[in-house]
PDB file of C-alpha atoms in Angstrom:
ATOM      1  CA  MET S   1     148.167 137.830  91.900  1.00  0.00           C
ATOM      2  CA  LEU S   2     149.767 135.495  89.218  1.00  0.00           C
ATOM      3  CA  THR S   3     150.532 131.833  90.348  1.00  0.00           C
ATOM      4  CA  VAL S   4     152.986 130.042  88.357  1.00  0.00           C
ATOM      5  CA  MET S   5     152.253 126.315  88.940  1.00  0.00           C
ATOM      6  CA  LEU S   6     154.896 123.786  90.087  1.00  0.00           C
ATOM      7  CA  ARG S   7     156.759 121.584  87.673  1.00  0.00           C
ATOM      8  CA  SER S   8     155.835 118.538  89.162  1.00  0.00           C
ATOM      9  CA  GLU S   9     151.751 119.670  89.471  1.00  0.00           C
ATOM     10  CA  ARG S  10     152.506 120.370  85.621  1.00  0.00           C
ATOM     11  CA  HIS S  11     153.215 116.754  85.267  1.00  0.00           C
ATOM     12  CA  ALA S  12     150.803 115.383  87.586  1.00  0.00           C
ATOM     13  CA  ARG S  13     147.753 117.599  85.091  1.00  0.00           C
ATOM     14  CA  ILE S  14     149.298 116.310  81.956  1.00  0.00           C
ATOM     15  CA  LEU S  15     148.985 112.482  83.273  1.00  0.00           C
ATOM     16  CA  GLU S  16     145.977 112.937  84.955  1.00  0.00           C
ATOM     17  CA  HIS S  17     144.608 114.727  81.387  1.00  0.00           C
ATOM     18  CA  VAL S  18     145.945 112.022  79.455  1.00  0.00           C
ATOM     19  CA  SER S  19     144.606 109.391  81.655  1.00  0.00           C
ATOM     20  CA  ALA S  20     141.031 111.170  81.279  1.00  0.00           C
ATOM     21  CA  ARG S  21     141.348 111.514  77.528  1.00  0.00           C
ATOM     22  CA  GLY S  22     143.444 109.201  75.951  1.00  0.00           C
ATOM     23  CA  SER S  23     145.200 110.750  73.980  1.00  0.00           C
ATOM     24  CA  VAL S  24     145.929 115.179  73.622  1.00  0.00           C
ATOM     25  CA  GLY S  25     147.606 118.060  72.045  1.00  0.00           C
ATOM     26  CA  VAL S  26     150.217 120.364  72.728  1.00  0.00           C
ATOM     27  CA  ARG S  27     147.923 123.493  72.230  1.00  0.00           C
ATOM     28  CA  GLU S  28     145.220 121.579  74.371  1.00  0.00           C
ATOM     29  CA  LEU S  29     147.562 120.877  77.203  1.00  0.00           C
ATOM     30  CA  SER S  30     148.834 124.633  76.658  1.00  0.00           C
ATOM     31  CA  GLY S  31     145.588 126.024  77.446  1.00  0.00           C
ATOM     32  CA  LEU S  32     145.387 124.053  80.242  1.00  0.00           C
ATOM     33  CA  LEU S  33     148.112 124.756  81.875  1.00  0.00           C
ATOM     34  CA  ASP S  34     148.448 128.419  80.749  1.00  0.00           C
ATOM     35  CA  VAL S  35     151.852 127.889  79.721  1.00  0.00           C
ATOM     36  CA  SER S  36     153.728 127.782  76.583  1.00  0.00           C
ATOM     37  CA  GLY S  37     153.652 124.992  74.199  1.00  0.00           C
ATOM     38  CA  ALA S  38     157.707 124.750  74.381  1.00  0.00           C
ATOM     39  CA  THR S  39     156.710 124.268  78.253  1.00  0.00           C
ATOM     40  CA  VAL S  40     154.181 121.782  77.604  1.00  0.00           C
ATOM     41  CA  ARG S  41     156.793 119.543  74.995  1.00  0.00           C
ATOM     42  CA  ARG S  42     159.623 119.718  77.475  1.00  0.00           C
ATOM     43  CA  ASP S  43     157.115 118.392  79.988  1.00  0.00           C
ATOM     44  CA  LEU S  44     156.352 115.541  77.455  1.00  0.00           C
ATOM     45  CA  GLU S  45     159.648 114.526  76.399  1.00  0.00           C
ATOM     46  CA  HIS S  46     160.290 114.669  80.456  1.00  0.00           C
ATOM     47  CA  LEU S  47     157.120 112.034  81.165  1.00  0.00           C
ATOM     48  CA  SER S  48     157.736 109.980  77.829  1.00  0.00           C
ATOM     49  CA  GLY S  49     161.469 109.421  78.859  1.00  0.00           C
ATOM     50  CA  GLN S  50     160.164 108.104  82.173  1.00  0.00           C
ATOM     51  CA  HIS S  51     157.898 105.960  80.434  1.00  0.00           C
ATOM     52  CA  LEU S  52     154.637 107.491  81.842  1.00  0.00           C
ATOM     53  CA  LEU S  53     152.981 107.949  78.361  1.00  0.00           C
ATOM     54  CA  ARG S  54     154.195 107.693  74.819  1.00  0.00           C
ATOM     55  CA  ARG S  55     154.827 110.800  72.444  1.00  0.00           C
ATOM     56  CA  THR S  56     152.433 111.435  69.367  1.00  0.00           C
ATOM     57  CA  ARG S  57     153.129 114.063  66.171  1.00  0.00           C
ATOM     58  CA  GLY S  58     151.781 117.313  68.100  1.00  0.00           C
ATOM     59  CA  GLY S  59     151.134 115.392  71.700  1.00  0.00           C
ATOM     60  CA  ALA S  60     150.684 112.653  73.926  1.00  0.00           C
ATOM     61  CA  GLU S  61     148.650 109.360  74.428  1.00  0.00           C
ATOM     62  CA  VAL S  62     148.307 106.867  77.060  1.00  0.00           C
ATOM     63  CA  GLY S  63     149.594 103.630  74.704  1.00  0.00           C
ATOM     64  CA  THR S  64     147.983 101.314  77.563  1.00  0.00           C
ATOM     65  CA  VAL S  65     144.668 100.914  79.197  1.00  0.00           C
ATOM     66  CA  GLY S  66     144.254 102.712  82.266  1.00  0.00           C
ATOM     67  CA  LEU S  67     147.466 105.221  83.011  1.00  0.00           C
ATOM     68  CA  GLU S  68     148.502 105.182  86.652  1.00  0.00           C
ATOM     69  CA  VAL S  69     149.783 108.334  87.827  1.00  0.00           C
ATOM     70  CA  PRO S  70     152.592 107.387  90.321  1.00  0.00           C
ATOM     71  CA  LEU S  71     152.459 108.640  93.987  1.00  0.00           C
ATOM     72  CA  GLN S  72     155.129 111.272  93.630  1.00  0.00           C
ATOM     73  CA  HIS S  73     153.274 113.448  90.894  1.00  0.00           C
ATOM     74  CA  ARG S  74     150.114 112.989  92.999  1.00  0.00           C
ATOM     75  CA  ALA S  75     151.296 113.982  96.419  1.00  0.00           C
ATOM     76  CA  GLU S  76     150.753 118.085  95.706  1.00  0.00           C
ATOM     77  CA  ARG S  77     147.317 117.543  94.135  1.00  0.00           C
ATOM     78  CA  LEU S  78     144.385 118.422  95.989  1.00  0.00           C
ATOM     79  CA  LEU S  79     146.188 118.585  98.755  1.00  0.00           C
ATOM     80  CA  PRO S  80     143.663 120.956 100.950  1.00  0.00           C
ATOM     81  CA  GLU S  81     140.865 118.182 100.059  1.00  0.00           C
ATOM     82  CA  LYS S  82     142.976 115.455 101.247  1.00  0.00           C
ATOM     83  CA  ARG S  83     143.415 117.033 104.303  1.00  0.00           C
ATOM     84  CA  ALA S  84     140.132 117.559 105.325  1.00  0.00           C
ATOM     85  CA  ILE S  85     139.197 114.162 104.246  1.00  0.00           C
ATOM     86  CA  ALA S  86     142.025 112.884 106.120  1.00  0.00           C
ATOM     87  CA  ARG S  87     140.845 114.851 109.132  1.00  0.00           C
ATOM     88  CA  ALA S  88     137.431 113.415 108.970  1.00  0.00           C
ATOM     89  CA  ALA S  89     138.661 109.809 108.914  1.00  0.00           C
ATOM     90  CA  ALA S  90     141.333 110.327 111.590  1.00  0.00           C
ATOM     91  CA  ALA S  91     138.332 111.483 113.619  1.00  0.00           C
ATOM     92  CA  LEU S  92     136.961 108.337 113.472  1.00  0.00           C
ATOM     93  CA  VAL S  93     139.664 106.430 115.228  1.00  0.00           C
ATOM     94  CA  PRO S  94     139.421 105.551 118.996  1.00  0.00           C
ATOM     95  CA  GLN S  95     142.425 106.003 121.053  1.00  0.00           C
ATOM     96  CA  GLY S  96     144.850 102.793 121.136  1.00  0.00           C
ATOM     97  CA  ALA S  97     143.220 101.008 118.076  1.00  0.00           C
ATOM     98  CA  VAL S  98     144.597  98.876 115.643  1.00  0.00           C
ATOM     99  CA  VAL S  99     144.469 100.815 112.421  1.00  0.00           C
ATOM    100  CA  GLY S 100     144.817  99.115 108.829  1.00  0.00           C
ATOM    101  CA  MET S 101     146.296 101.543 106.038  1.00  0.00           C
ATOM    102  CA  ASN S 102     147.027 100.888 102.263  1.00  0.00           C
ATOM    103  CA  GLY S 103     149.035 103.254  99.813  1.00  0.00           C
ATOM    104  CA  GLY S 104     148.342 106.768  98.625  1.00  0.00           C
ATOM    105  CA  THR S 105     148.561 110.263  99.267  1.00  0.00           C
ATOM    106  CA  THR S 106     145.449 111.048 101.444  1.00  0.00           C
ATOM    107  CA  VAL S 107     145.791 107.576 103.506  1.00  0.00           C
ATOM    108  CA  THR S 108     149.327 109.250 104.561  1.00  0.00           C
ATOM    109  CA  GLU S 109     147.780 112.344 105.743  1.00  0.00           C
ATOM    110  CA  ILE S 110     145.697 110.465 107.824  1.00  0.00           C
ATOM    111  CA  ALA S 111     148.883 108.824 109.151  1.00  0.00           C
ATOM    112  CA  ARG S 112     150.247 111.687 110.041  1.00  0.00           C
ATOM    113  CA  LEU S 113     147.641 113.165 112.230  1.00  0.00           C
ATOM    114  CA  LEU S 114     147.088 109.722 113.852  1.00  0.00           C
ATOM    115  CA  ALA S 115     150.956 110.129 114.763  1.00  0.00           C
ATOM    116  CA  ALA S 116     150.560 113.641 115.837  1.00  0.00           C
ATOM    117  CA  ARG S 117     147.628 112.602 118.255  1.00  0.00           C
ATOM    118  CA  GLY S 118     148.798 109.449 120.361  1.00  0.00           C
ATOM    119  CA  PRO S 119     149.437 105.785 120.395  1.00  0.00           C
ATOM    120  CA  PHE S 120     148.440 103.545 118.206  1.00  0.00           C
ATOM    121  CA  THR S 121     149.166 100.202 116.288  1.00  0.00           C
ATOM    122  CA  ALA S 122     149.379 100.451 112.585  1.00  0.00           C
ATOM    123  CA  VAL S 123     149.267  97.842 109.940  1.00  0.00           C
ATOM    124  CA  THR S 124     150.510  99.098 106.855  1.00  0.00           C
ATOM    125  CA  ASN S 125     151.868  97.723 103.077  1.00  0.00           C
ATOM    126  CA  ALA S 126     153.104 101.518 102.206  1.00  0.00           C
ATOM    127  CA  VAL S 127     156.466 101.856 102.265  1.00  0.00           C
ATOM    128  CA  ASN S 128     156.287 105.959 102.703  1.00  0.00           C
ATOM    129  CA  ILE S 129     153.685 105.857 105.160  1.00  0.00           C
ATOM    130  CA  ALA S 130     156.146 102.909 107.308  1.00  0.00           C
ATOM    131  CA  ALA S 131     159.064 105.501 106.884  1.00  0.00           C
ATOM    132  CA  GLU S 132     157.363 108.420 108.385  1.00  0.00           C
ATOM    133  CA  LEU S 133     155.603 106.455 111.413  1.00  0.00           C
ATOM    134  CA  VAL S 134     158.689 104.225 112.578  1.00  0.00           C
ATOM    135  CA  LEU S 135     159.760 107.691 113.783  1.00  0.00           C
ATOM    136  CA  HIS S 136     157.115 107.735 116.254  1.00  0.00           C
ATOM    137  CA  ARG S 137     157.858 106.261 119.713  1.00  0.00           C
ATOM    138  CA  HIS S 138     154.604 106.091 120.386  1.00  0.00           C
ATOM    139  CA  VAL S 139     153.413 103.954 117.417  1.00  0.00           C
ATOM    140  CA  THR S 140     153.595 100.392 117.499  1.00  0.00           C
ATOM    141  CA  LEU S 141     154.612  99.627 113.610  1.00  0.00           C
ATOM    142  CA  VAL S 142     153.408  96.525 111.752  1.00  0.00           C
ATOM    143  CA  VAL S 143     154.953  96.308 107.920  1.00  0.00           C
ATOM    144  CA  VAL S 144     153.093  93.974 105.809  1.00  0.00           C
ATOM    145  CA  GLY S 145     156.018  92.478 103.732  1.00  0.00           C
ATOM    146  CA  GLY S 146     155.391  91.518  99.794  1.00  0.00           C
ATOM    147  CA  ASP S 147     156.381  92.814  96.380  1.00  0.00           C
ATOM    148  CA  ALA S 148     156.948  96.578  95.603  1.00  0.00           C
ATOM    149  CA  ARG S 149     154.915  98.426  93.490  1.00  0.00           C
ATOM    150  CA  ASN S 150     157.222 101.802  92.137  1.00  0.00           C
ATOM    151  CA  ALA S 151     154.006 103.564  91.017  1.00  0.00           C
ATOM    152  CA  SER S 152     152.484 103.483  94.791  1.00  0.00           C
ATOM    153  CA  TYR S 153     155.573 102.604  97.249  1.00  0.00           C
ATOM    154  CA  GLU S 154     153.082  99.677  98.172  1.00  0.00           C
ATOM    155  CA  LEU S 155     154.146  96.076  99.269  1.00  0.00           C
ATOM    156  CA  VAL S 156     151.401  93.637  97.549  1.00  0.00           C
ATOM    157  CA  GLY S 157     150.963  90.288  96.805  1.00  0.00           C
ATOM    158  CA  PRO S 158     150.954  86.238  98.300  1.00  0.00           C
ATOM    159  CA  ILE S 159     152.960  87.496 100.916  1.00  0.00           C
ATOM    160  CA  ALA S 160     151.134  90.900 101.783  1.00  0.00           C
ATOM    161  CA  GLU S 161     147.864  88.401 102.055  1.00  0.00           C
ATOM    162  CA  ARG S 162     149.303  85.725 104.201  1.00  0.00           C
ATOM    163  CA  THR S 163     150.510  88.590 106.629  1.00  0.00           C
ATOM    164  CA  LEU S 164     147.229  90.066 106.634  1.00  0.00           C
ATOM    165  CA  ALA S 165     145.593  86.831 107.430  1.00  0.00           C
ATOM    166  CA  GLY S 166     147.382  86.647 110.308  1.00  0.00           C
ATOM    167  CA  VAL S 167     145.814  90.040 111.564  1.00  0.00           C
ATOM    168  CA  HIS S 168     142.847  91.794 112.882  1.00  0.00           C
ATOM    169  CA  THR S 169     142.291  95.857 112.633  1.00  0.00           C
ATOM    170  CA  ASP S 170     139.609  97.777 114.433  1.00  0.00           C
ATOM    171  CA  ILE S 171     139.453  99.905 111.517  1.00  0.00           C
ATOM    172  CA  THR S 172     141.229 100.118 107.803  1.00  0.00           C
ATOM    173  CA  PHE S 173     141.666 103.435 105.544  1.00  0.00           C
ATOM    174  CA  LEU S 174     141.531 101.987 101.939  1.00  0.00           C
ATOM    175  CA  GLY S 175     142.537 104.816  99.540  1.00  0.00           C
ATOM    176  CA  VAL S 176     141.330 103.535  95.875  1.00  0.00           C
ATOM    177  CA  ASP S 177     142.080 104.819  92.462  1.00  0.00           C
ATOM    178  CA  GLY S 178     137.731 104.517  91.890  1.00  0.00           C
ATOM    179  CA  VAL S 179     134.763 103.997  93.676  1.00  0.00           C
ATOM    180  CA  GLY S 180     131.057 104.099  92.654  1.00  0.00           C
ATOM    181  CA  ALA S 181     127.592 102.032  92.877  1.00  0.00           C
ATOM    182  CA  ALA S 182     128.216 100.046  89.666  1.00  0.00           C
ATOM    183  CA  HIS S 183     131.367  98.912  89.812  1.00  0.00           C
ATOM    184  CA  GLY S 184     132.377  98.921  93.599  1.00  0.00           C
ATOM    185  CA  CYS S 185     135.917  99.884  94.873  1.00  0.00           C
ATOM    186  CA  THR S 186     138.921  99.442  92.093  1.00  0.00           C
ATOM    187  CA  THR S 187     142.725  99.970  91.380  1.00  0.00           C
ATOM    188  CA  TYR S 188     144.758  99.922  88.728  1.00  0.00           C
ATOM    189  CA  ASP S 189     147.120  96.458  89.529  1.00  0.00           C
ATOM    190  CA  GLN S 190     145.412  93.058  90.091  1.00  0.00           C
ATOM    191  CA  LEU S 191     147.851  92.459  92.607  1.00  0.00           C
ATOM    192  CA  GLU S 192     147.370  95.415  94.593  1.00  0.00           C
ATOM    193  CA  ALA S 193     143.432  94.689  94.462  1.00  0.00           C
ATOM    194  CA  ALA S 194     144.145  91.561  95.857  1.00  0.00           C
ATOM    195  CA  THR S 195     146.282  92.770  98.859  1.00  0.00           C
ATOM    196  CA  ASP S 196     143.746  95.782  99.545  1.00  0.00           C
ATOM    197  CA  ARG S 197     140.808  92.873  99.417  1.00  0.00           C
ATOM    198  CA  ALA S 198     143.131  91.183 102.416  1.00  0.00           C
ATOM    199  CA  PHE S 199     143.101  94.308 104.212  1.00  0.00           C
ATOM    200  CA  ALA S 200     138.973  94.931 104.171  1.00  0.00           C
ATOM    201  CA  GLY S 201     138.975  91.519 105.167  1.00  0.00           C
ATOM    202  CA  ALA S 202     141.046  91.599 108.110  1.00  0.00           C
ATOM    203  CA  SER S 203     139.108  94.588 109.800  1.00  0.00           C
ATOM    204  CA  ALA S 204     136.176  94.785 111.440  1.00  0.00           C
ATOM    205  CA  ARG S 205     135.442  98.438 109.737  1.00  0.00           C
ATOM    206  CA  THR S 206     136.704  99.336 106.688  1.00  0.00           C
ATOM    207  CA  VAL S 207     136.929 103.226 105.344  1.00  0.00           C
ATOM    208  CA  VAL S 208     137.373 103.928 101.592  1.00  0.00           C
ATOM    209  CA  VAL S 209     139.017 107.764 101.452  1.00  0.00           C
ATOM    210  CA  ALA S 210     138.532 109.441  97.856  1.00  0.00           C
ATOM    211  CA  ASP S 211     138.618 112.860  96.620  1.00  0.00           C
ATOM    212  CA  HIS S 212     136.059 113.580  94.392  1.00  0.00           C
ATOM    213  CA  THR S 213     137.927 113.113  90.883  1.00  0.00           C
ATOM    214  CA  LYS S 214     137.680 109.269  92.301  1.00  0.00           C
ATOM    215  CA  VAL S 215     134.045 108.738  92.770  1.00  0.00           C
ATOM    216  CA  GLY S 216     131.938 107.640  89.991  1.00  0.00           C
ATOM    217  CA  ARG S 217     135.034 106.388  88.536  1.00  0.00           C
ATOM    218  CA  ALA S 218     135.750 103.082  87.725  1.00  0.00           C
ATOM    219  CA  THR S 219     139.790 101.550  86.652  1.00  0.00           C
ATOM    220  CA  PHE S 220     140.838  98.420  85.676  1.00  0.00           C
ATOM    221  CA  ALA S 221     141.115  95.955  89.064  1.00  0.00           C
ATOM    222  CA  LYS S 222     138.081  95.287  91.137  1.00  0.00           C
ATOM    223  CA  ILE S 223     138.842  95.001  94.514  1.00  0.00           C
ATOM    224  CA  CYS S 224     135.665  94.611  96.243  1.00  0.00           C
ATOM    225  CA  PRO S 225     131.862  95.731  95.921  1.00  0.00           C
ATOM    226  CA  LEU S 226     130.300  98.390  98.458  1.00  0.00           C
ATOM    227  CA  THR S 227     129.202  96.148 100.331  1.00  0.00           C
ATOM    228  CA  ASP S 228     132.204  95.098 101.811  1.00  0.00           C
ATOM    229  CA  ILE S 229     132.762  98.826 102.990  1.00  0.00           C
ATOM    230  CA  ALA S 230     131.039 100.735 106.032  1.00  0.00           C
ATOM    231  CA  LEU S 231     131.960 104.105 104.868  1.00  0.00           C
ATOM    232  CA  LEU S 232     133.051 106.250 102.337  1.00  0.00           C
ATOM    233  CA  VAL S 233     134.718 109.730 103.243  1.00  0.00           C
ATOM    234  CA  THR S 234     135.101 112.475 100.561  1.00  0.00           C
ATOM    235  CA  ASP S 235     135.269 115.994  99.662  1.00  0.00           C
ATOM    236  CA  THR S 236     132.622 118.737  98.708  1.00  0.00           C
ATOM    237  CA  ASP S 237     133.138 118.574  95.101  1.00  0.00           C
ATOM    238  CA  ALA S 238     132.430 114.820  94.724  1.00  0.00           C
ATOM    239  CA  PRO S 239     128.983 114.696  92.769  1.00  0.00           C
ATOM    240  CA  ALA S 240     125.947 114.441  94.442  1.00  0.00           C
ATOM    241  CA  ALA S 241     124.000 111.984  92.040  1.00  0.00           C
ATOM    242  CA  GLU S 242     126.809 109.386  92.656  1.00  0.00           C
ATOM    243  CA  LEU S 243     127.182 109.911  96.225  1.00  0.00           C
ATOM    244  CA  GLU S 244     123.580 109.150  96.510  1.00  0.00           C
ATOM    245  CA  ARG S 245     123.724 106.087  94.503  1.00  0.00           C
ATOM    246  CA  ILE S 246     126.508 104.893  96.801  1.00  0.00           C
ATOM    247  CA  SER S 247     124.054 105.409  99.928  1.00  0.00           C
ATOM    248  CA  ALA S 248     121.279 103.953  98.168  1.00  0.00           C
ATOM    249  CA  ALA S 249     123.722 100.403  98.518  1.00  0.00           C
ATOM    250  CA  GLY S 250     124.119 100.946 101.859  1.00  0.00           C
ATOM    251  CA  VAL S 251     127.567 102.410 102.494  1.00  0.00           C
ATOM    252  CA  ARG S 252     127.549 105.261 104.546  1.00  0.00           C
ATOM    253  CA  THR S 253     128.680 108.429 103.062  1.00  0.00           C
ATOM    254  CA  VAL S 254     130.860 111.541 104.780  1.00  0.00           C
ATOM    255  CA  VAL S 255     131.497 115.006 103.015  1.00  0.00           C
ATOM    256  CA  ALA S 256     134.361 116.740 104.763  1.00  0.00           C
TER     257      ALA S 256
END
C-alpha cells in the first residue's frame, strides 16, 4: 500500500535534513521524500518565504548556524515514539503533584496524559500547553510569563526566571534539542536555555524527555550539565553507546 507523506511532514523532514547537512540539493530531497523535483521546489520556495531556510541554485541551505525547526513543523514527526516516551514519563508523576513543563512536542504529550488522568498542578511557560490545560477544571495551572518565542511557543527571559525562582515543583519535564555525555542538555536559544535552567533549579527532580534524534546531539545554547538531571526518558532507537555514556555520568536512562 502506497503511503503519501503529508505536506507538513515533508516540510519537517526538509528542515531537519537541511539542519543536519547545512545544504542540500533538490535531487537528494526528491529521493529522500519520494516525491518529484517540482514538489520539492515548491516546498523549498514555501519554506524560504517563511525565512526558515535559504534557497540556492539547485537546492537550499541553512544560512545560519543551527537551524531550529519551528514547533508546528515538528508536531507530527516521530509521534509514536514521542507518545511512548510521554507514557513512561507520566507514570513517574504521583497524584496531585506539582509538575514543571517547558515546551516541545513530547512535553505536550505528557501534559495531555496528565490532564486526562486526574488533579495536578502544572507550572509551564508553553502557551500551547497552557491553552490545553486551562480547559481542565481539575488542573491548577500556573503560567510563567515572559517574552514569547514563535519557534517554540514558549515564554522566556528574566520575567520567566523570576517567576520560577518563587516556586517549587515536585518534578519537571524538560524537552531539549540535544542531550549527551559531552555537552549535557542544550537548545538553540540562549534565553530559552536560561529559562530551562530556572525550571531545573526550581524542581526536586528534573527529567529530560528526548526522542532518539536528540540523543548524542549538541546545539548552540547550553541548558545544564548532566549532573543537574535525574533521569532521561527516550525511545528504543536511541544510540546504545551514547546511553551508556550518559548512564556512566550518573543519569538513569529509561527506554520507552
